[in-house]
Structure formats: C-alpha cells, structure tokens
Amino acid sequence: MTDFFAGIPKLAYEGPETDNPFAYRHYNPDEVVMGKRMEDHLRFAIAYWHSFAWEGGDPFGGQTFDRPWFGSTMDLAKLKADVAFEMFDILGAPFFCFHDADVRPEGADFAENTRNLEEIVDYFAAKMESSKTRLLWGTANLFTNRRFMSGAATNPDPDVFAWSAATVKTCMDATHKLGGENYVLWGGREGYETLLNTDLTREAEQAGAFLSMVVDYKHKIGFKGAILVEPKPQEPSKHQYDYDVATVYGFLKRFGLENEVKMNIEQGHAILAGHSFEHELSLAASLGILGSIDMNRNDYQSGWDTDQFPDNVPEVARAYYEVLKAGGFTSGGTNFDAKLRRQSLDAEDLILGHAGAMDVCARGLKAAAALLEHGGLEEARSARYAGWDKPENKAMLSSDLASIEARVKAEGINPEPVSGRQERLENLWNRFV
Ligand code: XUL
Ligand code: CO
C-alpha cells in the first residue's frame, strides 16, 4: 500500500442527495438499465497516461505535478503501477488503458524498451490477479520520442517504420498477455507539416501495409479483441491522415480492412474535425465500425484538444443514445482520455475528476435509455421514411432513370413537401435530459 491516496475512501453509490464528495450520485454499477447492469453498459476505463504519466506542462510552462513516481527507473515505474491500481480500486474502475511509454522507462535501445515493458506487464499481471480491473485496450506511443517526429508508419525513413512495427508487435503481445479486449492505433504523427516535403502516395501505402500487418499479427497470435483506429484531424501534425470516421473508412476500404478494423471515437477529436460526437458515432454505427469511445471534451473557448473530463449531461446523452441504438458496446467501453487541469495538484483531484465524469456519463446513459425506451424519436424517424417501405418505391433503388421517368409520368408523381418536425423532436429530446 502506498500513502498517495491516504485518507481517501473507496467510493460507493450513495444517490443524488448525498453530501459526500467521495461518493457516486448517479453511477450505480448494479442498477439495471435496458436489461443490463450500468457497469456493463458504460465499461469505464482509466487512461494511464493522463492520470499517472502527464506532468502538467503546457506550451508556456513545464511540470506542475510533483508525483513520487516521476523518474525513469523500473522501481519508480512499479511505484506508479502500485498507485494506479490503488486508484482503480478506490474508483471501482472496471478497466484501464495504457501506452508502452506510460508504464515503462525509455530504454537505451529497442531491446531494453522491450525488457522494461515485459517486466511491467508481469507486474501488472500479478496485480490483476487480485484486482477487478481489466485491460480495455493497449497501444503504442509512436509520437513522443523525437525518432517519430516525421511519423511512425508514414515516416520517410524505413528504419522508423521498422522500429514502429517492432514496437507495435511488443505492445500487441503485452495487450494479449494481459487479456486486453481491444488494441488501439492512434496515428499520433501520421500526417504532415507541409506538402512541400511530403509524398502522400507513399505515406498512404506505408500506412496501409502497416495496418494490414497489425491485422495479420492479431490473427497469428489468436488475439480475439478488436483492432481500433482512433481518428483525429489536427494536432500534433498540421494535417492528420486519420481525419475522421469517414476518412478512415475510405482508407480501410482502400486496403481491404473494413471488416477487420473498427473505430475508437473521441469526443474532442470529433469536434476538432468540425463534427459533433454523435455524428461520428452514428456514422461509425451505420458503417458497422463503432468500437469504443474516448469520453473527453475540449474547452469550447480555447477550441483545442484540452482533454477535459465530461461535464455536460445533454451532450453525453446524445453520445450514449447512438451507442445504445447501435446495440451497446461489445469489446469497447468508455475510456476517459482526460487529464486534470494543471493547477489540480492534489491526489483527491484525480479521484474526483473521474468520479464526476462517471456520474455525468451515468446520467447521460439513463437519459438516453429512457428516450430509447419511450420510442418517440425512433417512431418519428421511421414515419419520416415510411414511403420507402412500399415495394414500388423500394424497387426504384434497383431501377434506372428511364423507367423512373416513365413511372413519374404514368402515376403523375408530384411531391408535396412535409415538415421535418425538428422543433417537436428537440422538445421531446429535452424532456429526457
Ligand atoms: C491523443 C489521444 C491519444 C489516444 C491514444 O489525442 O487521444 O491519447 O487516445 O494514443
Ligand atoms: Co484518445
């Protein structure tokens, strides 16, 4: 036991009226929502990087957090793991997620990186024997170290491609060994700063070959989890290749991977791409590639990827409406890819940040479920398209222009506009959030 969270009790559900800050008001893991326990719907995960590896820097100032595990030895990496699993236990978190670089010190070479990772994976495995917390996903950090400054898979230097492929293999091995339910690839520096020095054709082919190898390796080792790509339009590169769900789907089709790879969709990334979160979720669901979500928002004033805990129930409800409508998560879940504000120095800030976010999500989930169970929105949507259920109309989709012209003339088709009833539906929505 470390003393990092000394004095902070394990959180339990106490209901909306409680005055206890160290309690859940809405997140009640055992409460059944649409036939499933809330914990099994939401599948919350703690992001190791923001909670335990991030030092509190911003572009104008360095480290603000002073954690006893900061440093680059294996002993400190183990202390960090001890504190992490204590936090998972305090929160009752069902899952966590990590990058290799969050959990092990950087070695002098590839072999040392791998040894360090393997040692920590064994340390995690031992902890997981007595912890309820499981691994939602693992991933490789192919963006922080300077070797990745011009990309990983899309780097003009084949040696960086090789290093990256080898690193992903070790991270997939680690994820598999820990029973991870998914493996994520966020294309951290897969993009460009200027087209003046960039060969788009080569870089796309490299990225396609790389992802195909990831899929092949998944099958080779018998990893049953999902491979997930996380789209993001900007930051850190001026242009990121995995811009949004639609762009990534086009990329997957191009390389024949659309049945092998799904999406990890982040709220803040969706907004950066000029979409809403629900748009990205709805599109992914409609394409059959909705995998998992990163539930962290940006600050709408600064407009950048500030990775904040969710605090807006109606926004979150819109997202869970799409998730529930799609049938809910299978291997995916709700990862808080969220960090504290850099002035939030205390151990309790870490706990309360997550607890509040879990309550916001629980409220959103319940609102979404209630509306789905009410059925009004889906009835209105079906009614709007009801004409297409008639066989003579459905048949048009496999007809041709000349036959349709003949039909329009013969039947005297003359469309009469009907209301989209948006305000009525917005009013219905607002009854539930
Ligand atoms: C970066 C981001 C990453 C991925 C995992 O914006 O979201 O933390 O979630 O690499
Ligand atoms: Co993310």
Short mmCIF file of C-alpha atoms and ligand atoms in Angstrom, two decimals:
data_model
loop_
_atom_site.label_atom_id
_atom_site.label_comp_id
_atom_site.label_asym_id
_atom_site.label_seq_id
_atom_site.Cartn_x
_atom_site.Cartn_y
_atom_site.Cartn_z
CA MET A 1 0.00 0.00 0.00
CA THR A 2 1.39 3.45 -0.87
CA ASP A 3 0.26 6.53 1.03
CA PHE A 4 -0.55 8.57 -2.08
CA PHE A 5 -4.32 8.36 -1.61
CA ALA A 6 -4.12 8.29 2.19
CA GLY A 7 -7.43 9.24 3.82
CA ILE A 8 -9.46 8.82 0.61
CA PRO A 9 -12.14 6.15 0.99
CA LYS A 10 -13.32 3.68 -1.63
CA LEU A 11 -16.24 5.28 -3.48
CA ALA A 12 -19.71 3.77 -3.34
CA TYR A 13 -23.08 4.76 -4.78
CA GLU A 14 -24.95 6.94 -2.27
CA GLY A 15 -27.59 8.53 -4.51
CA PRO A 16 -28.19 12.09 -5.76
CA GLU A 17 -28.88 13.57 -2.31
CA THR A 18 -25.60 12.71 -0.64
CA ASP A 19 -23.29 15.48 0.51
CA ASN A 20 -20.25 13.22 0.47
CA PRO A 21 -17.85 14.30 -2.29
CA PHE A 22 -16.29 10.81 -2.28
CA ALA A 23 -19.42 9.03 -3.45
CA TYR A 24 -21.27 8.33 -6.67
CA ARG A 25 -24.56 10.16 -7.07
CA HIS A 26 -25.70 8.62 -10.35
CA TYR A 27 -23.21 5.87 -11.22
CA ASN A 28 -24.69 2.79 -9.61
CA PRO A 29 -22.84 -0.16 -11.16
CA ASP A 30 -25.55 -2.71 -10.32
CA GLU A 31 -28.53 -0.65 -11.45
CA VAL A 32 -30.17 -2.27 -14.45
CA VAL A 33 -30.70 -0.04 -17.48
CA MET A 34 -32.39 -1.57 -20.53
CA GLY A 35 -31.80 -5.03 -19.18
CA LYS A 36 -28.09 -4.63 -18.46
CA ARG A 37 -26.07 -3.52 -15.41
CA MET A 38 -24.86 0.07 -15.68
CA GLU A 39 -21.26 -1.03 -15.19
CA ASP A 40 -21.60 -3.42 -18.13
CA HIS A 41 -23.09 -0.70 -20.34
CA LEU A 42 -20.56 2.00 -19.61
CA ARG A 43 -17.39 -0.08 -19.21
CA PHE A 44 -15.37 2.81 -17.80
CA ALA A 45 -11.61 2.86 -18.30
CA ILE A 46 -8.89 4.98 -16.72
CA ALA A 47 -6.22 6.34 -19.08
CA TYR A 48 -2.81 5.62 -17.54
CA TRP A 49 -1.04 8.37 -19.48
CA HIS A 50 -3.04 11.38 -18.34
CA SER A 51 -3.55 10.20 -14.78
CA PHE A 52 -0.09 8.92 -13.98
CA ALA A 53 2.44 9.96 -16.66
CA TRP A 54 1.44 13.51 -17.58
CA GLU A 55 3.42 16.12 -15.65
CA GLY A 56 1.13 19.13 -16.01
CA GLY A 57 3.03 21.05 -18.69
CA ASP A 58 1.56 23.37 -21.30
CA PRO A 59 3.26 25.29 -24.16
CA PHE A 60 4.18 28.11 -21.75
CA GLY A 61 5.19 26.23 -18.64
CA GLY A 62 6.61 22.92 -17.56
CA GLN A 63 5.79 20.39 -14.91
CA THR A 64 3.31 21.37 -12.20
CA PHE A 65 2.65 17.93 -10.71
CA ASP A 66 5.15 16.54 -8.26
CA ARG A 67 4.43 12.81 -8.10
CA PRO A 68 6.64 10.48 -6.09
CA TRP A 69 6.86 8.07 -9.06
CA PHE A 70 8.22 10.58 -11.60
CA GLY A 71 11.62 9.45 -12.89
CA SER A 72 12.93 6.78 -15.21
CA THR A 73 13.76 3.70 -13.18
CA MET A 74 11.92 0.40 -13.03
CA ASP A 75 11.38 0.87 -9.29
CA LEU A 76 9.54 4.13 -9.94
CA ALA A 77 7.55 2.51 -12.76
CA LYS A 78 6.43 -0.11 -10.23
CA LEU A 79 5.53 2.55 -7.67
CA LYS A 80 3.45 4.23 -10.39
CA ALA A 81 1.71 0.90 -11.03
CA ASP A 82 1.04 0.48 -7.30
CA VAL A 83 -0.63 3.91 -7.15
CA ALA A 84 -2.54 3.29 -10.38
CA PHE A 85 -4.08 0.05 -9.12
CA GLU A 86 -4.91 1.75 -5.80
CA MET A 87 -6.81 4.40 -7.74
CA PHE A 88 -8.60 1.76 -9.85
CA ASP A 89 -9.69 0.14 -6.59
CA ILE A 90 -10.86 3.39 -4.95
CA LEU A 91 -12.96 4.17 -8.02
CA GLY A 92 -14.10 0.57 -8.61
CA ALA A 93 -12.94 1.07 -12.20
CA PRO A 94 -13.66 -1.94 -14.37
CA PHE A 95 -10.93 -1.14 -16.94
CA PHE A 96 -7.74 0.76 -17.69
CA CYS A 97 -5.81 1.60 -20.88
CA PHE A 98 -2.12 2.27 -21.46
CA HIS A 99 0.64 3.06 -23.97
CA ASP A 100 4.02 1.32 -23.58
CA ALA A 101 5.70 4.65 -22.80
CA ASP A 102 3.27 5.40 -19.94
CA VAL A 103 4.19 2.32 -17.99
CA ARG A 104 7.90 1.64 -18.56
CA PRO A 105 11.00 3.84 -18.61
CA GLU A 106 12.52 4.57 -22.02
CA GLY A 107 15.44 2.21 -22.62
CA ALA A 108 18.73 2.85 -24.44
CA ASP A 109 17.59 0.71 -27.36
CA PHE A 110 14.72 -1.43 -28.62
CA ALA A 111 15.80 -4.48 -26.63
CA GLU A 112 15.83 -2.54 -23.36
CA ASN A 113 12.42 -1.00 -24.13
CA THR A 114 11.03 -4.48 -24.67
CA ARG A 115 12.60 -5.88 -21.48
CA ASN A 116 11.21 -2.97 -19.46
CA LEU A 117 7.75 -3.41 -20.95
CA GLU A 118 7.73 -7.15 -20.32
CA GLU A 119 8.77 -6.67 -16.70
CA ILE A 120 5.95 -4.18 -16.10
CA VAL A 121 3.45 -6.40 -17.90
CA ASP A 122 4.35 -9.20 -15.47
CA TYR A 123 3.95 -6.73 -12.60
CA PHE A 124 0.50 -5.71 -13.91
CA ALA A 125 -0.48 -9.35 -14.40
CA ALA A 126 0.32 -10.13 -10.76
CA LYS A 127 -1.75 -7.13 -9.61
CA MET A 128 -4.64 -8.07 -11.86
CA GLU A 129 -4.94 -11.40 -10.09
CA SER A 130 -6.36 -9.63 -7.03
CA SER A 131 -7.91 -6.61 -8.79
CA LYS A 132 -11.29 -6.39 -10.51
CA THR A 133 -9.80 -4.00 -13.07
CA ARG A 134 -9.15 -5.42 -16.53
CA LEU A 135 -7.48 -4.03 -19.61
CA LEU A 136 -9.80 -2.32 -22.10
CA TRP A 137 -7.00 -1.61 -24.56
CA GLY A 138 -3.30 -1.30 -25.01
CA THR A 139 -1.48 0.84 -27.54
CA ALA A 140 1.98 2.03 -28.58
CA ASN A 141 3.22 5.56 -28.12
CA LEU A 142 4.66 6.28 -31.57
CA PHE A 143 4.64 10.07 -31.20
CA THR A 144 6.50 11.41 -28.13
CA ASN A 145 10.10 10.34 -28.80
CA ARG A 146 11.96 12.51 -31.32
CA ARG A 147 12.52 9.49 -33.59
CA PHE A 148 8.81 9.77 -34.51
CA MET A 149 8.87 13.47 -35.40
CA SER A 150 8.17 12.74 -39.10
CA GLY A 151 5.71 9.95 -38.42
CA ALA A 152 5.86 6.27 -37.49
CA ALA A 153 4.39 4.05 -40.24
CA THR A 154 4.36 7.01 -42.64
CA ASN A 155 7.94 8.12 -41.93
CA PRO A 156 10.19 8.75 -44.95
CA ASP A 157 12.88 6.76 -43.10
CA PRO A 158 12.29 2.99 -43.36
CA ASP A 159 14.20 2.45 -40.11
CA VAL A 160 11.47 4.35 -38.23
CA PHE A 161 8.84 2.18 -39.95
CA ALA A 162 10.77 -0.89 -38.77
CA TRP A 163 11.11 0.40 -35.20
CA SER A 164 7.41 1.26 -35.12
CA ALA A 165 6.28 -2.12 -36.47
CA ALA A 166 8.50 -3.93 -33.98
CA THR A 167 7.19 -1.75 -31.14
CA VAL A 168 3.55 -2.38 -32.08
CA LYS A 169 4.28 -6.11 -32.05
CA THR A 170 5.57 -5.87 -28.47
CA CYS A 171 2.55 -3.80 -27.43
CA MET A 172 0.12 -6.26 -29.04
CA ASP A 173 1.93 -9.07 -27.20
CA ALA A 174 1.59 -7.11 -23.93
CA THR A 175 -2.12 -6.41 -24.55
CA HIS A 176 -2.77 -10.05 -25.42
CA LYS A 177 -0.93 -11.32 -22.36
CA LEU A 178 -2.96 -9.05 -20.06
CA GLY A 179 -6.24 -10.18 -21.60
CA GLY A 180 -6.86 -6.81 -23.26
CA GLU A 181 -10.21 -6.51 -25.02
CA ASN A 182 -9.01 -4.23 -27.85
CA TYR A 183 -5.83 -2.87 -29.39
CA VAL A 184 -5.84 0.84 -30.39
CA LEU A 185 -3.85 2.73 -33.00
CA TRP A 186 -3.99 6.49 -32.83
CA GLY A 187 -1.86 7.89 -35.67
CA GLY A 188 -0.03 10.34 -33.42
CA ARG A 189 2.29 11.79 -36.05
CA GLU A 190 0.86 10.10 -39.13
CA GLY A 191 0.26 13.26 -41.09
CA TYR A 192 2.33 16.13 -42.36
CA GLU A 193 3.56 19.62 -41.52
CA THR A 194 3.94 20.72 -45.16
CA LEU A 195 3.06 19.16 -48.51
CA LEU A 196 6.30 20.66 -49.85
CA ASN A 197 8.24 17.71 -48.40
CA THR A 198 5.53 15.05 -48.34
CA ASP A 199 4.76 12.18 -50.71
CA LEU A 200 1.11 11.43 -49.95
CA THR A 201 1.04 8.34 -52.17
CA ARG A 202 3.94 6.63 -50.45
CA GLU A 203 2.78 7.56 -46.98
CA ALA A 204 -0.71 6.12 -47.54
CA GLU A 205 0.77 2.90 -48.93
CA GLN A 206 3.08 2.60 -45.94
CA ALA A 207 0.16 3.18 -43.55
CA GLY A 208 -1.97 0.59 -45.38
CA ALA A 209 0.80 -2.02 -45.27
CA PHE A 210 1.42 -1.29 -41.59
CA LEU A 211 -2.22 -1.71 -40.57
CA SER A 212 -2.52 -4.89 -42.65
CA MET A 213 0.46 -6.31 -40.72
CA VAL A 214 -1.22 -5.41 -37.43
CA VAL A 215 -4.35 -7.32 -38.51
CA ASP A 216 -2.27 -10.31 -39.68
CA TYR A 217 -0.39 -10.39 -36.38
CA LYS A 218 -3.64 -10.24 -34.42
CA HIS A 219 -4.79 -13.40 -36.18
CA LYS A 220 -1.39 -15.04 -35.87
CA ILE A 221 -1.33 -14.75 -32.07
CA GLY A 222 -5.03 -15.52 -31.68
CA PHE A 223 -5.91 -12.12 -30.21
CA LYS A 224 -9.70 -12.09 -30.11
CA GLY A 225 -10.11 -8.39 -29.31
CA ALA A 226 -10.86 -5.65 -31.83
CA ILE A 227 -8.26 -3.57 -33.65
CA LEU A 228 -9.39 0.05 -33.32
CA VAL A 229 -8.19 3.15 -35.15
CA GLU A 230 -8.72 6.48 -33.37
CA PRO A 231 -9.40 9.36 -35.77
CA LYS A 232 -8.20 12.91 -35.13
CA PRO A 233 -7.95 15.77 -37.65
CA GLN A 234 -5.19 18.01 -36.32
CA GLU A 235 -2.64 18.03 -33.52
CA PRO A 236 0.14 17.22 -33.34
CA SER A 237 0.58 17.39 -37.13
CA LYS A 238 -0.95 20.24 -39.08
CA HIS A 239 -2.86 17.58 -41.01
CA GLN A 240 -3.53 14.09 -39.60
CA TYR A 241 -4.31 11.35 -42.11
CA ASP A 242 -6.92 9.66 -39.90
CA TYR A 243 -9.02 12.82 -40.05
CA ASP A 244 -12.43 11.48 -39.06
CA VAL A 245 -14.59 8.37 -39.29
CA ALA A 246 -15.45 8.89 -42.96
CA THR A 247 -11.81 9.38 -43.94
CA VAL A 248 -10.63 6.33 -42.01
CA TYR A 249 -13.42 4.22 -43.51
CA GLY A 250 -12.23 5.22 -47.01
CA PHE A 251 -8.68 4.24 -46.01
CA LEU A 252 -9.87 0.88 -44.65
CA LYS A 253 -11.80 0.16 -47.86
CA ARG A 254 -8.77 1.10 -49.94
CA PHE A 255 -6.69 -1.54 -48.18
CA GLY A 256 -9.46 -4.13 -47.74
CA LEU A 257 -9.52 -3.78 -43.95
CA GLU A 258 -13.09 -2.57 -43.38
CA ASN A 259 -14.19 -5.87 -41.86
CA GLU A 260 -11.12 -6.15 -39.65
CA VAL A 261 -10.78 -2.74 -38.03
CA LYS A 262 -13.22 -0.63 -36.03
CA MET A 263 -13.06 2.88 -34.55
CA ASN A 264 -12.20 4.34 -31.18
CA ILE A 265 -14.01 7.67 -31.38
CA GLU A 266 -13.05 10.58 -29.12
CA GLN A 267 -15.49 13.38 -28.33
CA GLY A 268 -12.89 16.15 -28.58
CA HIS A 269 -11.46 14.82 -31.84
CA ALA A 270 -14.93 14.75 -33.41
CA ILE A 271 -15.39 18.43 -32.55
CA LEU A 272 -11.92 19.33 -33.89
CA ALA A 273 -12.95 17.70 -37.18
CA GLY A 274 -15.95 20.04 -37.40
CA HIS A 275 -18.45 17.32 -36.49
CA SER A 276 -20.47 16.51 -33.42
CA PHE A 277 -19.60 13.44 -31.36
CA GLU A 278 -22.98 11.93 -32.18
CA HIS A 279 -22.34 12.40 -35.89
CA GLU A 280 -19.13 10.38 -35.69
CA LEU A 281 -20.78 7.69 -33.57
CA SER A 282 -23.84 7.49 -35.77
CA LEU A 283 -21.75 7.25 -38.94
CA ALA A 284 -19.47 4.58 -37.45
CA ALA A 285 -22.51 2.59 -36.31
CA SER A 286 -24.07 2.84 -39.74
CA LEU A 287 -20.80 1.60 -41.33
CA GLY A 288 -20.55 -1.25 -38.80
CA ILE A 289 -17.28 0.04 -37.34
CA LEU A 290 -18.29 1.52 -33.97
CA GLY A 291 -15.86 0.04 -31.46
CA SER A 292 -15.15 2.15 -28.39
CA ILE A 293 -15.15 5.76 -27.21
CA ASP A 294 -12.80 8.23 -25.54
CA MET A 295 -15.14 10.40 -23.46
CA ASN A 296 -13.26 13.66 -23.03
CA ARG A 297 -14.16 17.10 -24.19
CA ASN A 298 -12.29 20.16 -25.31
CA ASP A 299 -12.81 23.64 -23.96
CA TYR A 300 -15.10 25.31 -26.49
CA GLN A 301 -13.45 28.68 -25.82
CA SER A 302 -9.88 27.64 -26.48
CA GLY A 303 -11.06 25.22 -29.17
CA TRP A 304 -8.10 22.88 -28.81
CA ASP A 305 -7.61 19.33 -27.61
CA THR A 306 -7.70 20.09 -23.90
CA ASP A 307 -8.72 16.56 -22.87
CA GLN A 308 -11.11 17.50 -20.06
CA PHE A 309 -13.44 15.27 -18.12
CA PRO A 310 -17.02 15.36 -19.46
CA ASP A 311 -19.31 17.77 -17.59
CA ASN A 312 -22.28 18.18 -19.90
CA VAL A 313 -25.08 15.66 -19.44
CA PRO A 314 -27.14 16.52 -22.57
CA GLU A 315 -24.01 16.21 -24.74
CA VAL A 316 -23.06 12.89 -23.22
CA ALA A 317 -26.67 11.65 -23.52
CA ARG A 318 -26.57 12.26 -27.28
CA ALA A 319 -23.48 10.06 -27.50
CA TYR A 320 -24.93 7.20 -25.44
CA TYR A 321 -28.15 7.39 -27.43
CA GLU A 322 -26.10 6.44 -30.51
CA VAL A 323 -24.20 3.75 -28.61
CA LEU A 324 -27.40 2.20 -27.23
CA LYS A 325 -29.17 2.44 -30.57
CA ALA A 326 -26.25 0.54 -32.09
CA GLY A 327 -26.77 -2.23 -29.52
CA GLY A 328 -24.26 -1.04 -26.92
CA PHE A 329 -20.59 -1.81 -26.53
CA THR A 330 -19.25 -5.29 -27.18
CA SER A 331 -15.48 -5.23 -26.62
CA GLY A 332 -15.42 -1.42 -26.39
CA GLY A 333 -16.11 0.91 -23.49
CA THR A 334 -15.87 4.46 -22.19
CA ASN A 335 -12.25 5.50 -21.76
CA PHE A 336 -11.59 8.80 -20.02
CA ASP A 337 -8.73 10.10 -22.15
CA ALA A 338 -8.91 13.09 -19.80
CA LYS A 339 -6.40 14.92 -17.70
CA LEU A 340 -6.66 17.17 -14.71
CA ARG A 341 -6.18 20.88 -15.12
CA ARG A 342 -2.55 21.72 -14.39
CA GLN A 343 -3.46 23.54 -11.16
CA SER A 344 -5.26 20.47 -9.80
CA LEU A 345 -2.32 19.20 -7.80
CA ASP A 346 -3.87 17.00 -5.14
CA ALA A 347 -4.38 13.27 -5.07
CA GLU A 348 -8.10 13.84 -4.45
CA ASP A 349 -8.38 15.82 -7.69
CA LEU A 350 -7.60 12.63 -9.61
CA ILE A 351 -10.34 10.76 -7.79
CA LEU A 352 -12.96 13.50 -8.01
CA GLY A 353 -12.25 14.18 -11.70
CA HIS A 354 -13.06 10.59 -12.53
CA ALA A 355 -15.97 10.28 -10.08
CA GLY A 356 -17.70 13.36 -11.51
CA ALA A 357 -17.17 12.14 -15.06
CA MET A 358 -18.63 8.75 -14.20
CA ASP A 359 -21.71 10.42 -12.72
CA VAL A 360 -22.15 12.61 -15.81
CA CYS A 361 -21.94 9.54 -18.04
CA ALA A 362 -24.38 7.61 -15.86
CA ARG A 363 -26.92 10.43 -16.12
CA GLY A 364 -26.38 10.61 -19.87
CA LEU A 365 -26.81 6.86 -20.24
CA LYS A 366 -30.02 6.85 -18.21
CA ALA A 367 -31.48 9.76 -20.19
CA ALA A 368 -30.60 8.10 -23.47
CA ALA A 369 -32.07 4.78 -22.36
CA ALA A 370 -35.29 6.44 -21.20
CA LEU A 371 -35.75 8.15 -24.54
CA LEU A 372 -34.96 4.99 -26.45
CA GLU A 373 -37.47 3.08 -24.32
CA HIS A 374 -40.06 5.84 -24.87
CA GLY A 375 -39.55 5.23 -28.58
CA GLY A 376 -40.87 8.59 -29.79
CA LEU A 377 -37.74 9.59 -31.64
CA GLU A 378 -37.37 6.31 -33.47
CA GLU A 379 -41.09 6.25 -34.34
CA ALA A 380 -40.81 9.73 -35.83
CA ARG A 381 -37.72 8.72 -37.78
CA SER A 382 -39.40 5.60 -39.15
CA ALA A 383 -42.52 7.56 -40.05
CA ARG A 384 -40.38 10.07 -41.97
CA TYR A 385 -39.04 7.32 -44.25
CA ALA A 386 -42.20 5.18 -44.32
CA GLY A 387 -42.74 5.81 -48.03
CA TRP A 388 -39.62 3.80 -48.74
CA ASP A 389 -41.16 0.71 -47.17
CA LYS A 390 -43.66 0.43 -50.03
CA PRO A 391 -42.42 -2.16 -52.56
CA GLU A 392 -42.97 0.11 -55.59
CA ASN A 393 -40.71 2.76 -54.01
CA LYS A 394 -38.07 0.35 -52.74
CA ALA A 395 -37.88 -1.08 -56.27
CA MET A 396 -36.64 2.29 -57.57
CA LEU A 397 -33.28 1.70 -55.89
CA SER A 398 -32.52 -1.08 -58.34
CA SER A 399 -34.28 0.55 -61.28
CA ASP A 400 -32.96 3.01 -63.88
CA LEU A 401 -33.58 6.64 -64.77
CA ALA A 402 -35.73 5.98 -67.85
CA SER A 403 -38.05 3.54 -66.03
CA ILE A 404 -38.42 6.02 -63.18
CA GLU A 405 -39.26 8.77 -65.64
CA ALA A 406 -41.96 6.54 -67.12
CA ARG A 407 -43.33 5.92 -63.63
CA VAL A 408 -43.40 9.61 -62.73
CA LYS A 409 -45.39 10.30 -65.90
CA ALA A 410 -47.73 7.32 -65.58
CA GLU A 411 -48.54 7.91 -61.90
CA GLY A 412 -48.47 11.70 -62.08
CA ILE A 413 -45.96 11.82 -59.20
CA ASN A 414 -45.83 15.37 -57.86
CA PRO A 415 -44.07 15.61 -54.43
CA GLU A 416 -45.68 17.56 -51.62
CA PRO A 417 -43.10 18.82 -49.03
CA VAL A 418 -43.65 17.65 -45.43
CA SER A 419 -42.30 19.12 -42.20
CA GLY A 420 -39.06 17.72 -40.75
CA ARG A 421 -40.57 18.44 -37.30
CA GLN A 422 -37.20 19.32 -35.83
CA GLU A 423 -38.56 21.54 -33.03
CA ARG A 424 -41.06 18.89 -31.98
CA LEU A 425 -38.21 16.35 -31.76
CA GLU A 426 -35.95 18.78 -29.90
CA ASN A 427 -38.73 19.31 -27.38
CA LEU A 428 -39.10 15.57 -26.99
CA TRP A 429 -35.33 15.20 -26.51
CA ASN A 430 -35.28 17.93 -23.87
CA ARG A 431 -37.89 16.12 -21.79
CA PHE A 432 -35.31 13.44 -21.09
CA VAL A 433 -32.07 15.31 -20.35
C1 XUL B 1 -4.45 11.89 -28.43
C2 XUL B 1 -5.22 10.73 -27.97
C3 XUL B 1 -4.43 9.53 -27.54
C4 XUL B 1 -5.06 8.24 -27.91
C5 XUL B 1 -4.21 7.03 -27.60
O1 XUL B 1 -5.21 12.99 -28.72
O2 XUL B 1 -6.42 10.79 -27.90
O3 XUL B 1 -4.23 9.61 -26.18
O4 XUL B 1 -6.28 8.06 -27.27
O5 XUL B 1 -2.95 7.10 -28.18
CO CO B 2 -7.88 9.45 -27.29
#
